[in-house]
PDB file of C-alpha atoms in Angstrom:
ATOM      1  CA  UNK A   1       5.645  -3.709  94.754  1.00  0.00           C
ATOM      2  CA  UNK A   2       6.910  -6.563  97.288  1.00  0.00           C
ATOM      3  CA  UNK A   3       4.311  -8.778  95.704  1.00  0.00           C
ATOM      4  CA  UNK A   4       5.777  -8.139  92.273  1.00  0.00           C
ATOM      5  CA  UNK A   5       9.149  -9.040  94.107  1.00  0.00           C
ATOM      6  CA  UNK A   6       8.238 -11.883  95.640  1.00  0.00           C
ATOM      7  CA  UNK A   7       6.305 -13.296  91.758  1.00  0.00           C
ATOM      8  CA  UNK A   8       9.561 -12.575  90.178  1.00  0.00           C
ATOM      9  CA  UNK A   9      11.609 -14.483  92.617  1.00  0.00           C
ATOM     10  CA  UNK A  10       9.559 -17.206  92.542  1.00  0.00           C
ATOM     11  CA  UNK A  11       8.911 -17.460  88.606  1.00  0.00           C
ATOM     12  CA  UNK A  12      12.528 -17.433  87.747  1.00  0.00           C
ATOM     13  CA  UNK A  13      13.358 -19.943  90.803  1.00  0.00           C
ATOM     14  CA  UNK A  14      10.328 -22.344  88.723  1.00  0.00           C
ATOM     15  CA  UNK A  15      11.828 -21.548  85.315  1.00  0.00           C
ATOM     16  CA  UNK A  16      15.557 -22.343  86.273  1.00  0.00           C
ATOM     17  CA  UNK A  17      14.485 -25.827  86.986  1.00  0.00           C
ATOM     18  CA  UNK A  18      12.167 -26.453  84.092  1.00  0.00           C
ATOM     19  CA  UNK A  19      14.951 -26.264  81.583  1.00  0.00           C
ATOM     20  CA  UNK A  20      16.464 -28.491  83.983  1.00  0.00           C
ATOM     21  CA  UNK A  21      13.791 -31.284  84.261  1.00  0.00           C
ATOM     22  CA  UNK A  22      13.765 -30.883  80.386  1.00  0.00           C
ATOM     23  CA  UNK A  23      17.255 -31.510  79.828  1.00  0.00           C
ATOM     24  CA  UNK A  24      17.211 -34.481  82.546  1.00  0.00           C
ATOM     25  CA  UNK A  25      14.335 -35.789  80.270  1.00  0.00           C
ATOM     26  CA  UNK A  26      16.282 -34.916  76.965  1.00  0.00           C
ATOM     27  CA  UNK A  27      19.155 -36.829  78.551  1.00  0.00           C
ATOM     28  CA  UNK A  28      17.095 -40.093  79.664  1.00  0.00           C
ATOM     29  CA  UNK A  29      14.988 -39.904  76.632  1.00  0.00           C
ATOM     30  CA  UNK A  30      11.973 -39.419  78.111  1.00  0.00           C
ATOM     31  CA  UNK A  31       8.592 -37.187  77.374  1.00  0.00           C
ATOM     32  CA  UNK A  32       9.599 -33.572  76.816  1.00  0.00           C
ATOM     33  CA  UNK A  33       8.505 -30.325  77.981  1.00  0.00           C
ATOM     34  CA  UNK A  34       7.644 -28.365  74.655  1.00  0.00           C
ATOM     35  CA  UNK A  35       9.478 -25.130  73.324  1.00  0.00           C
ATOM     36  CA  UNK A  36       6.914 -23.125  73.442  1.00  0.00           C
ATOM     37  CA  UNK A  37       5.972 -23.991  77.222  1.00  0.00           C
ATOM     38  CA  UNK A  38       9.523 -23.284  78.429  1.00  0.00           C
ATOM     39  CA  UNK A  39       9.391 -19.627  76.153  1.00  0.00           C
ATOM     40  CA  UNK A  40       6.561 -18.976  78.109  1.00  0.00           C
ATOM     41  CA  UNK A  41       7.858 -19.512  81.445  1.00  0.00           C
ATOM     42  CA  UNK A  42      10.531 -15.760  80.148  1.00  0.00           C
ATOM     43  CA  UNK A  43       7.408 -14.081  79.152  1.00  0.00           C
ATOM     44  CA  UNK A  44       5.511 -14.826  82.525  1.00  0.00           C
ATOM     45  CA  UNK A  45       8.540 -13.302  84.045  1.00  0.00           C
ATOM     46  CA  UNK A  46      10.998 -15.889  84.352  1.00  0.00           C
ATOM     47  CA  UNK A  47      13.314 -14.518  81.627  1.00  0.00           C
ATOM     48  CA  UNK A  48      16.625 -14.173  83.817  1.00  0.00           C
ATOM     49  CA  UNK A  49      15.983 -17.701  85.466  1.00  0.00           C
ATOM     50  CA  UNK A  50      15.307 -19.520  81.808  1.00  0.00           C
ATOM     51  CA  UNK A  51      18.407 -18.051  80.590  1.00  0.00           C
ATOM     52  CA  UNK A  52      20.122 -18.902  83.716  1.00  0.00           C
ATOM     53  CA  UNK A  53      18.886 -22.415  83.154  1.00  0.00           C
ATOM     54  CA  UNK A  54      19.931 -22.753  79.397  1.00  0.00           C
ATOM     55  CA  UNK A  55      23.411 -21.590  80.265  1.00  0.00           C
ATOM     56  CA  UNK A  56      23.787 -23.639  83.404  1.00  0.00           C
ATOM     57  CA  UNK A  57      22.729 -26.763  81.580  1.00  0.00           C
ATOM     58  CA  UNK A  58      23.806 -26.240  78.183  1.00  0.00           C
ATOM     59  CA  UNK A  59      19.974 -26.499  77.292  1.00  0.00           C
ATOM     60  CA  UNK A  60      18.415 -24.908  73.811  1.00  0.00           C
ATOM     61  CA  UNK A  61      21.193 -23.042  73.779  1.00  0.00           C
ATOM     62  CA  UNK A  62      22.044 -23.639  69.879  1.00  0.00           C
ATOM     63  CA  UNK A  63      18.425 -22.761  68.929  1.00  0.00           C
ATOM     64  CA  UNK A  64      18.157 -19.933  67.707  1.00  0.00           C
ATOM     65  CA  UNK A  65      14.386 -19.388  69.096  1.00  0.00           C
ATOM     66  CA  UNK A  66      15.886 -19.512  72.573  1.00  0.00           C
ATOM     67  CA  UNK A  67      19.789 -17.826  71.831  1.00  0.00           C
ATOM     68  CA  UNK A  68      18.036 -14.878  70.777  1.00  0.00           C
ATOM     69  CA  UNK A  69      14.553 -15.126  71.714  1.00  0.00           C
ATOM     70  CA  UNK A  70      14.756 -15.569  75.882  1.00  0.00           C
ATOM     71  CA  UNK A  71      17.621 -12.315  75.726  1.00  0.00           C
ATOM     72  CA  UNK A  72      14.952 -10.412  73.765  1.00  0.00           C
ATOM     73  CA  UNK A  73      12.247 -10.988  76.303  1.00  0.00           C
ATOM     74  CA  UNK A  74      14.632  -9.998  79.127  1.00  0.00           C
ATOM     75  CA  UNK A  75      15.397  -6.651  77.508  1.00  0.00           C
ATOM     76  CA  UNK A  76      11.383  -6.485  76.936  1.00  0.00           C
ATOM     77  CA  UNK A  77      10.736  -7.014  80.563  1.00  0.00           C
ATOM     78  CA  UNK A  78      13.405  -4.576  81.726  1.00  0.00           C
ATOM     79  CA  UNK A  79      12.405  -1.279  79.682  1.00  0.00           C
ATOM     80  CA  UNK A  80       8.327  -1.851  80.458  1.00  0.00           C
ATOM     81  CA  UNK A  81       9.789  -2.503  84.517  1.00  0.00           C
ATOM     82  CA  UNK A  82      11.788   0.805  83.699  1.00  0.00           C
ATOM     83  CA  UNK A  83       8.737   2.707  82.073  1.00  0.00           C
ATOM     84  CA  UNK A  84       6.743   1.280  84.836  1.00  0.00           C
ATOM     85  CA  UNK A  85       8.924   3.018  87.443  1.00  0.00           C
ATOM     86  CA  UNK A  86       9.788   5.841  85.638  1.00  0.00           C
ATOM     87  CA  UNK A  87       5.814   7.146  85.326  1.00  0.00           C
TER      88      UNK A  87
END
């Protein structure tokens, strides 16, 4: 369980900054990081720190792939956690 802890932390912490980088890039024009890598940094488990990162740099967050899509994934990754715990 602390190893699943200490993945979480970490993932999220990674996540967080890679919609960072990629709005830094979007900013200075510069080679992206593509949609469908930074989606899969919330299904590895970095949901709560790629929606942390859209918010906190106003990144993807008119696209409707990402508005809804990164919330969905949370909610995914919180009943299975629950479910997990639960049996």
């Amino acid at each position: 369980m602390n190893y699943l802890v200490v993945y979480l932390f970490i993932i999220n912490i990674l996540a967080f900054f890679v919609y960072g980088i990629d709005k830094w890039k979007a900013k200075k024009e510069k080679w992206r990081i593509s949609e469908s890598a930074l989606l899969i940094w919330a299904v590895i488990g970095g949901s709560i720190g790629a929606l942390l990162g859209m918010y906190f740099f106003r990144h993807k967050t008119q696209k409707n792939k990402f508005k809804i899509g990164v919330p969905l994934i949370l909610v995914a990754q919180i009943v299975l956690i629950v479910c997990f715990l639960t049996n």
